[in-house]
Short mmCIF file of C-alpha atoms and ligand atoms in Angstrom, two decimals:
data_model
loop_
_atom_site.label_atom_id
_atom_site.label_comp_id
_atom_site.label_asym_id
_atom_site.label_seq_id
_atom_site.Cartn_x
_atom_site.Cartn_y
_atom_site.Cartn_z
CA MET P 72 4.22 10.22 26.28
CA SER P 73 5.05 8.85 22.86
CA THR P 74 2.03 6.85 21.46
CA ILE P 75 4.21 4.80 19.19
CA GLN P 76 5.77 3.12 22.18
CA PRO P 77 4.12 -0.23 23.18
CA SER P 78 1.64 0.27 25.98
CA SER P 79 2.52 -2.58 28.24
CA ARG P 80 6.25 -2.90 28.07
CA SER P 81 6.81 -4.77 31.35
CA ASP P 82 4.11 -7.42 30.54
CA ARG P 83 5.88 -7.96 27.13
CA GLN P 84 9.26 -8.37 28.62
CA LEU P 85 7.92 -11.34 30.58
CA ASP P 86 6.40 -12.78 27.36
CA ARG P 87 9.19 -13.05 24.78
CA GLN P 88 7.35 -15.75 22.99
CA ARG P 89 4.36 -13.69 22.28
CA MET P 90 3.00 -13.69 18.70
CA LEU P 91 4.52 -11.09 16.46
CA HIS P 92 2.47 -9.89 13.47
CA VAL P 93 3.03 -8.06 10.16
CA GLY P 94 0.64 -5.10 9.73
CA ALA P 95 -0.20 -4.09 13.28
CA PRO P 96 -2.07 -0.76 12.97
CA ASN P 97 -0.44 2.46 13.53
CA VAL P 98 -2.38 4.43 16.19
CA GLY P 99 -2.64 8.15 16.63
CA ASP P 100 -3.61 10.57 19.30
CA ARG P 101 -6.45 8.84 21.11
CA LYS P 102 -7.59 11.82 23.18
CA ARG P 103 -7.87 13.85 19.92
CA PHE P 104 -9.79 10.98 18.29
CA ASN P 105 -12.28 10.68 21.29
CA GLN P 106 -12.72 14.43 21.21
CA LEU P 107 -13.59 14.35 17.51
CA VAL P 108 -15.96 11.46 18.00
CA ASP P 109 -17.78 13.44 20.78
CA GLU P 110 -18.21 16.40 18.38
CA ILE P 111 -19.47 14.09 15.65
CA PHE P 112 -22.14 12.72 18.07
CA GLU P 113 -23.11 16.28 19.08
CA ARG P 114 -23.42 17.39 15.52
CA ARG P 115 -25.49 14.31 14.53
CA TRP P 116 -23.73 14.42 11.16
CA PHE P 117 -22.21 10.97 10.49
CA THR P 118 -21.56 10.99 6.75
CA ASN P 119 -22.15 12.79 3.49
CA ASN P 120 -19.28 15.27 3.18
CA GLY P 121 -19.29 16.31 6.80
CA CYS P 122 -16.89 18.79 8.37
CA VAL P 123 -14.32 16.11 9.62
CA VAL P 124 -14.01 14.62 6.10
CA GLN P 125 -13.72 18.12 4.70
CA GLU P 126 -10.99 18.96 7.19
CA LEU P 127 -9.18 15.74 6.44
CA GLU P 128 -9.13 16.38 2.65
CA SER P 129 -7.88 19.79 3.27
CA GLN P 130 -4.96 18.54 5.51
CA LEU P 131 -4.31 15.68 3.12
CA LYS P 132 -4.04 18.19 0.17
CA ASP P 133 -1.46 20.39 2.19
CA TYR P 134 0.51 17.32 3.26
CA LEU P 135 0.70 16.00 -0.37
CA GLY P 136 1.10 19.27 -2.10
CA VAL P 137 -1.69 18.38 -4.46
CA LYS P 138 -4.66 20.26 -5.97
CA HIS P 139 -7.45 17.87 -5.18
CA CYS P 140 -7.81 14.96 -2.59
CA ILE P 141 -11.07 13.06 -2.69
CA ALA P 142 -11.59 10.81 0.49
CA VAL P 143 -13.24 7.50 -0.35
CA CYS P 144 -14.39 4.40 1.62
CA ASN P 145 -11.47 2.23 0.51
CA ALA P 146 -8.67 2.03 -2.20
CA THR P 147 -10.31 -0.73 -4.24
CA VAL P 148 -13.36 1.36 -4.88
CA GLY P 149 -11.12 4.36 -5.35
CA LEU P 150 -9.37 2.49 -8.15
CA GLN P 151 -12.75 1.57 -9.68
CA LEU P 152 -13.82 5.17 -9.64
CA ALA P 153 -10.53 6.28 -11.26
CA CYS P 154 -10.96 3.73 -14.13
CA HIS P 155 -14.56 4.92 -14.65
CA ALA P 156 -13.80 8.58 -14.40
CA LEU P 157 -10.96 8.32 -16.89
CA ASP P 158 -13.43 6.41 -19.23
CA LEU P 159 -10.98 3.60 -19.89
CA SER P 160 -11.82 0.75 -22.19
CA GLY P 161 -10.14 -2.44 -23.43
CA GLN P 162 -6.86 -3.43 -21.65
CA VAL P 163 -5.13 -2.07 -18.76
CA ILE P 164 -1.44 -2.91 -18.05
CA VAL P 165 -0.87 -3.82 -14.41
CA PRO P 166 2.04 -5.61 -12.62
CA SER P 167 1.13 -9.06 -11.37
CA PHE P 168 3.34 -8.52 -8.22
CA THR P 169 0.55 -6.62 -6.35
CA PHE P 170 -2.43 -7.30 -4.10
CA ALA P 171 -5.35 -8.65 -5.95
CA ALA P 172 -7.38 -5.38 -5.66
CA THR P 173 -5.20 -3.87 -8.46
CA PRO P 174 -6.37 -6.09 -11.25
CA HIS P 175 -9.69 -6.66 -9.59
CA ALA P 176 -10.56 -2.99 -9.82
CA ALA P 177 -9.97 -2.98 -13.52
CA GLN P 178 -11.74 -6.33 -14.10
CA TRP P 179 -14.69 -5.09 -12.17
CA GLU P 180 -14.93 -2.05 -14.49
CA GLY P 181 -15.17 -4.49 -17.44
CA LEU P 182 -11.55 -3.87 -18.42
CA THR P 183 -9.04 -6.60 -19.08
CA PRO P 184 -5.90 -6.52 -16.92
CA ILE P 185 -2.74 -7.34 -18.87
CA PHE P 186 0.19 -8.43 -16.50
CA ALA P 187 3.52 -6.96 -16.90
CA ASP P 188 6.69 -8.00 -15.13
CA ILE P 189 8.59 -6.02 -12.41
CA ASP P 190 11.99 -4.56 -12.05
CA PRO P 191 13.76 -7.06 -9.64
CA LYS P 192 15.62 -4.18 -7.79
CA THR P 193 12.49 -2.21 -6.74
CA HIS P 194 9.63 -4.79 -7.25
CA SER P 195 7.66 -2.11 -9.16
CA ILE P 196 6.29 -2.45 -12.73
CA SER P 197 9.04 -2.52 -15.29
CA PRO P 198 8.81 0.09 -18.15
CA GLU P 199 10.35 -2.34 -20.64
CA SER P 200 7.72 -4.93 -19.84
CA ILE P 201 5.09 -2.32 -20.08
CA SER P 202 6.21 -1.41 -23.54
CA GLU P 203 6.10 -5.03 -24.70
CA LYS P 204 2.48 -5.40 -23.56
CA ILE P 205 0.90 -2.37 -25.39
CA THR P 206 -1.55 -3.16 -28.02
CA ALA P 207 -4.19 -1.27 -30.09
CA GLU P 208 -6.65 -2.12 -27.20
CA THR P 209 -4.49 -0.57 -24.35
CA SER P 210 -6.13 2.43 -22.73
CA ALA P 211 -4.12 2.80 -19.39
CA ILE P 212 -1.12 1.77 -17.27
CA MET P 213 -1.76 1.10 -13.69
CA GLY P 214 1.50 1.23 -11.71
CA VAL P 215 1.91 0.21 -8.11
CA HIS P 216 4.42 1.78 -5.73
CA VAL P 217 5.22 -1.45 -4.05
CA TRP P 218 6.57 -1.27 -0.47
CA GLY P 219 6.30 2.53 -0.79
CA ILE P 220 9.07 2.64 -3.26
CA PRO P 221 8.00 4.88 -6.19
CA CYS P 222 7.64 3.45 -9.74
CA ASP P 223 9.89 4.79 -12.46
CA THR P 224 7.38 7.55 -13.05
CA GLU P 225 9.38 9.33 -15.76
CA ALA P 226 9.75 6.27 -18.01
CA ILE P 227 5.96 5.52 -17.44
CA ALA P 228 5.09 9.07 -18.25
CA GLN P 229 7.17 8.95 -21.55
CA ILE P 230 5.46 5.51 -22.59
CA ALA P 231 2.10 6.99 -21.74
CA SER P 232 2.53 10.16 -23.85
CA ASP P 233 4.00 8.19 -26.85
CA HIS P 234 0.98 5.98 -26.90
CA LYS P 235 -1.71 8.25 -25.51
CA LEU P 236 -2.51 6.20 -22.48
CA ALA P 237 -3.91 7.27 -19.17
CA VAL P 238 -1.74 6.48 -16.02
CA ILE P 239 -3.26 5.58 -12.65
CA TYR P 240 -1.13 4.78 -9.69
CA ASP P 241 -2.13 2.33 -7.05
CA ALA P 242 -0.49 4.26 -4.07
CA ALA P 243 -1.76 2.00 -1.40
CA HIS P 244 1.55 1.42 0.00
CA ALA P 245 3.14 4.81 -0.64
CA PHE P 246 1.50 7.39 1.57
CA GLY P 247 4.27 9.63 2.76
CA SER P 248 6.69 8.66 0.07
CA CYS P 249 8.55 11.24 -2.05
CA HIS P 250 9.94 11.24 -5.57
CA GLN P 251 11.64 13.82 -7.64
CA GLY P 252 10.94 16.44 -4.89
CA LYS P 253 7.22 15.74 -5.01
CA MET P 254 5.06 13.69 -2.75
CA ILE P 255 3.48 10.55 -4.23
CA GLY P 256 -0.02 11.73 -5.14
CA ASN P 257 1.30 14.07 -7.74
CA PHE P 258 2.11 11.50 -10.56
CA GLY P 259 0.05 10.14 -13.47
CA ASN P 260 -3.65 11.27 -14.10
CA CYS P 261 -4.38 10.36 -10.40
CA GLU P 262 -3.09 8.26 -7.51
CA VAL P 263 -5.12 6.19 -5.20
CA PHE P 264 -4.09 5.64 -1.55
CA SER P 265 -5.33 2.95 0.81
CA PHE P 266 -6.07 3.99 4.45
CA HIS P 267 -6.75 0.39 5.39
CA ALA P 268 -5.87 -0.56 9.01
CA THR P 269 -2.61 -2.15 7.98
CA LYS P 270 -1.23 0.70 5.88
CA PHE P 271 1.09 3.39 7.01
CA PHE P 272 -1.68 5.86 7.41
CA ASN P 273 -4.99 4.46 8.33
CA THR P 274 -8.58 5.50 8.87
CA PHE P 275 -9.65 1.97 10.00
CA GLU P 276 -10.86 1.47 6.42
CA GLY P 277 -10.62 4.28 3.82
CA GLY P 278 -8.59 5.76 1.00
CA ALA P 279 -8.23 8.91 -1.10
CA ILE P 280 -7.73 9.80 -4.70
CA ALA P 281 -5.25 12.58 -5.30
CA THR P 282 -5.05 14.48 -8.56
CA ASN P 283 -3.91 17.79 -10.16
CA ASP P 284 -6.67 17.58 -12.95
CA ASP P 285 -9.62 19.83 -12.09
CA GLU P 286 -12.14 18.05 -14.43
CA LEU P 287 -11.20 14.70 -13.23
CA ALA P 288 -11.56 15.79 -9.64
CA GLU P 289 -15.13 17.04 -10.35
CA ARG P 290 -16.13 13.90 -11.92
CA LEU P 291 -14.57 11.74 -9.03
CA GLN P 292 -16.50 13.91 -6.53
CA LEU P 293 -19.77 13.41 -8.33
CA MET P 294 -19.26 9.59 -8.79
CA ARG P 295 -18.42 9.10 -5.17
CA ASN P 296 -21.85 10.30 -4.03
CA PHE P 297 -24.24 8.69 -6.63
CA GLY P 298 -23.72 11.55 -9.05
CA PHE P 299 -25.47 14.06 -6.84
CA ALA P 300 -24.73 17.71 -7.77
CA GLY P 301 -27.30 19.22 -5.43
CA MET P 302 -30.21 18.12 -3.30
CA ASP P 303 -32.32 16.39 -6.03
CA GLU P 304 -30.06 16.73 -8.95
CA VAL P 305 -28.23 13.69 -10.22
CA ILE P 306 -26.05 14.57 -13.22
CA HIS P 307 -23.80 11.60 -13.56
CA LEU P 308 -23.53 7.85 -13.02
CA GLY P 309 -22.26 7.36 -9.53
CA THR P 310 -21.88 4.95 -6.59
CA ASN P 311 -21.45 5.16 -2.96
CA ALA P 312 -17.78 5.58 -2.21
CA LYS P 313 -18.00 8.05 0.70
CA MET P 314 -15.82 8.03 3.77
CA PRO P 315 -17.74 8.27 7.01
CA GLU P 316 -16.95 11.04 9.60
CA ILE P 317 -15.55 8.61 12.22
CA CYS P 318 -12.89 7.35 9.79
CA ALA P 319 -11.89 10.89 8.97
CA ALA P 320 -11.60 11.47 12.72
CA MET P 321 -9.07 8.64 12.90
CA GLY P 322 -7.09 10.17 10.06
CA LEU P 323 -7.01 13.63 11.69
CA SER P 324 -5.67 12.06 14.96
CA LEU P 325 -3.01 10.14 13.17
CA LEU P 326 -1.78 12.58 10.58
CA PRO P 327 0.27 14.73 12.89
CA MET P 328 2.21 11.70 14.07
CA LEU P 329 3.38 10.37 10.83
CA ASP P 330 6.89 11.82 10.95
CA GLU P 331 7.49 10.23 14.33
CA ILE P 332 6.13 6.88 13.07
CA GLN P 333 8.27 7.05 9.99
CA SER P 334 11.34 7.59 11.95
CA ALA P 335 10.59 4.84 14.27
CA ASN P 336 9.95 2.49 11.29
CA ARG P 337 13.24 3.56 9.68
CA TYR P 338 15.04 2.80 12.86
CA LYS P 339 13.55 -0.76 13.01
CA HIS P 340 14.38 -1.27 9.40
CA SER P 341 17.97 -0.35 10.12
CA LEU P 342 18.15 -2.79 12.98
CA TYR P 343 16.91 -5.75 10.76
CA GLN P 344 19.43 -4.65 8.24
CA ALA P 345 22.26 -4.62 10.66
CA HIS P 346 21.33 -8.06 12.07
CA LEU P 347 20.67 -9.74 8.72
CA GLU P 348 22.58 -8.00 5.88
CA THR P 349 25.77 -10.13 6.17
CA VAL P 350 23.83 -13.35 6.25
CA ASP P 351 24.44 -15.40 3.15
CA GLY P 352 21.43 -15.72 0.84
CA ILE P 353 19.40 -12.90 2.43
CA ARG P 354 19.00 -9.72 0.34
CA PHE P 355 17.32 -6.37 1.35
CA LEU P 356 15.96 -4.04 -1.31
CA THR P 357 18.04 -1.08 -2.13
CA TYR P 358 16.75 2.33 -1.10
CA ASP P 359 19.70 4.35 -2.37
CA HIS P 360 17.63 6.13 -4.98
CA VAL P 361 14.61 6.64 -2.82
CA GLU P 362 14.14 10.20 -1.50
CA LYS P 363 11.63 9.42 1.20
CA THR P 364 9.56 6.46 2.06
CA ASN P 365 7.40 5.45 4.93
CA TRP P 366 9.40 2.23 5.92
CA GLN P 367 6.18 0.48 6.58
CA TYR P 368 7.55 -2.83 5.20
CA VAL P 369 10.61 -4.87 6.08
CA VAL P 370 11.12 -7.01 3.03
CA ILE P 371 13.82 -9.61 2.66
CA GLU P 372 14.43 -11.95 -0.23
CA ILE P 373 15.73 -15.55 0.46
CA ASP P 374 18.10 -17.00 -2.23
CA ALA P 375 17.40 -20.66 -1.57
CA GLN P 376 20.50 -21.97 -3.29
CA ARG P 377 22.88 -19.68 -1.47
CA ARG P 378 21.05 -20.02 1.70
CA GLY P 379 20.62 -23.84 1.62
CA GLU P 380 16.98 -23.39 2.74
CA THR P 381 13.82 -22.25 0.87
CA ARG P 382 11.93 -19.19 1.72
CA ASP P 383 9.05 -21.36 2.90
CA GLN P 384 11.28 -23.36 5.16
CA VAL P 385 12.28 -20.07 6.81
CA MET P 386 8.74 -18.94 7.06
CA GLN P 387 7.81 -22.32 8.72
CA ARG P 388 10.55 -21.84 11.32
CA LEU P 389 9.35 -18.36 11.99
CA HIS P 390 5.68 -19.49 12.39
CA GLU P 391 6.64 -22.35 14.72
CA ASN P 392 8.28 -19.66 16.93
CA ASN P 393 5.17 -17.41 16.99
CA VAL P 394 6.46 -15.02 14.39
CA ARG P 395 3.73 -14.43 11.81
CA ALA P 396 5.88 -13.27 9.04
CA ARG P 397 4.24 -13.22 5.57
CA ARG P 398 4.71 -14.14 1.93
CA TYR P 399 3.59 -11.27 -0.23
CA PHE P 400 1.64 -11.31 -3.38
CA PHE P 401 2.20 -15.17 -3.65
CA PRO P 402 1.55 -16.69 -6.16
CA GLY P 403 1.30 -13.49 -8.25
CA CYS P 404 -2.10 -12.25 -9.63
CA HIS P 405 -1.62 -13.92 -13.00
CA ARG P 406 -1.76 -17.31 -11.00
CA MET P 407 -5.02 -16.28 -9.31
CA GLU P 408 -8.58 -16.61 -10.48
CA PRO P 409 -10.21 -15.20 -12.58
CA TYR P 410 -6.94 -14.43 -14.43
CA ARG P 411 -5.25 -17.79 -14.29
CA SER P 412 -8.11 -19.32 -16.38
CA GLN P 413 -8.12 -16.68 -19.06
CA PRO P 414 -6.57 -18.17 -22.28
CA PHE P 415 -3.92 -15.41 -22.77
CA ASN P 416 -2.71 -15.86 -19.25
CA GLN P 417 -2.15 -19.71 -19.39
CA ASP P 418 1.34 -19.50 -20.89
CA LEU P 419 2.19 -16.26 -19.44
CA VAL P 420 5.70 -16.22 -17.83
CA LEU P 421 6.90 -13.33 -15.74
CA PRO P 422 10.34 -14.38 -14.56
CA HIS P 423 11.00 -11.46 -12.11
CA THR P 424 7.55 -11.66 -10.62
CA GLU P 425 7.83 -15.45 -10.12
CA THR P 426 11.24 -15.07 -8.27
CA ALA P 427 9.85 -12.32 -6.10
CA CYS P 428 6.88 -14.56 -5.24
CA GLN P 429 9.23 -17.42 -4.40
CA GLN P 430 11.70 -15.28 -2.38
CA VAL P 431 9.96 -12.50 -0.40
CA ILE P 432 9.24 -12.45 3.26
CA CYS P 433 7.79 -9.55 5.09
CA LEU P 434 8.93 -9.23 8.72
CA PRO P 435 7.05 -7.75 11.68
CA THR P 436 7.55 -4.17 12.25
CA GLY P 437 5.71 -1.00 13.49
CA SER P 438 4.64 0.22 16.85
CA ASP P 439 4.15 -3.16 18.37
CA ILE P 440 7.59 -4.41 17.70
CA ASP P 441 10.68 -3.42 19.83
CA GLU P 442 14.48 -3.95 19.49
CA GLN P 443 14.26 -7.33 21.40
CA ASP P 444 11.49 -8.57 19.30
CA ILE P 445 13.65 -7.81 16.18
CA GLU P 446 16.60 -9.62 17.71
CA ARG P 447 14.36 -12.63 18.39
CA VAL P 448 13.13 -12.69 14.74
CA CYS P 449 16.66 -12.35 13.34
CA ASN P 450 18.09 -15.12 15.58
CA ILE P 451 15.43 -17.50 14.37
CA ILE P 452 16.23 -16.57 10.70
CA ARG P 453 20.01 -17.02 11.39
CA GLN P 454 19.65 -20.27 13.51
CA TYR P 455 19.64 -22.50 10.35
C1 PLP A 75 -4.23 -2.73 0.53
C2 PLP A 75 -4.00 -2.57 -0.92
C3 PLP A 75 -5.16 -2.26 -1.79
C4 PLP A 75 -6.51 -2.33 -1.29
O1 PLP A 75 -6.85 -1.24 -0.36
P1 PLP A 75 -8.21 -1.16 0.37
O2 PLP A 75 -8.28 0.23 0.95
O3 PLP A 75 -8.13 -2.32 1.40
O4 PLP A 75 -9.30 -1.40 -0.65
C5 PLP A 75 -4.81 -2.09 -3.19
N1 PLP A 75 -3.63 -2.27 -3.63
C6 PLP A 75 -2.60 -2.46 -2.88
C7 PLP A 75 -1.22 -2.66 -3.45
C8 PLP A 75 -2.71 -2.73 -1.47
O5 PLP A 75 -1.69 -3.11 -0.76
#
């Protein structure tokens, strides 16, 4: 039995108007999960670097081909730890076209997020825009591999080395993606994954920091657990960023199925593309240059002028037909609090970010969506 197939296919065929969502969780081998949970209860070891977390970290290291992988409670706290462990100060350059957690993590650490624009072809931070934003106060660049499409890591590495800046990647979307023959996880000083329920690889809630830097890894390990080096020995400022055993069990039961889920996602993406590619005013992102991605997101952009209908009008028709498609990163982080009210952001114009915020729709995909669902969604979009 393939667990990525919907469980109650016959019921669903009767119910072609059922609600379709973006971000339905990927589910792993439930037998294996239950077995691991039984073992956790028998051991009475629920958290604090238990053997399930250790096993997950070890498997993640192999999967990513990275020296260190530190499991954490979620990506937002993971990004905060990374900022802290790299001893950043002043300004950090981030894209505005991202989830609020990216700038929030920096702001929470007392840093000032400075928003850069994106490359309209990939939706990831634009190296040219980064260069324009560098000041004497800049200490780091925080790139985001939006939709699992890798940033221009070479250009970013060059800028960082020219200006002696740290590089953190928010890799929340990019678990399983590959770039220049290496898995995402190997770029910058460190990369932070989210294992939130909606992400490609999930542990209910969770995340991990991947790095090839031994010293950084050691600091992150201390900081994740209150700075404890031994039983009574606190040698560093720390917080509680630990992943519980039960979350790691979810990860271990899902990890072996990722290739299968990736292929299914890719197939669904190709179906959407076949249905919609030739429709006037609808654009898909190009993946020609991408070596491997998780295909967790189906993203289209609506060109209102060519389409004769705005993105929000398309969204409204989808919602009226029980398709919960979503705008993404609207209205852009620089238009959200607390950033919007900061004086230096009042007149900030990021043309490509603003266009993406006006045009993007994410369509439902994943284990819960089948061929007929996709046809239904595409028919609604085409109907206009
Ligand atoms: C989901 C997400 C996060 C936050 O991840 P959590 O694990 O929920 O804290 C951060 N950045 C991006 C781009 C995300 O999509």
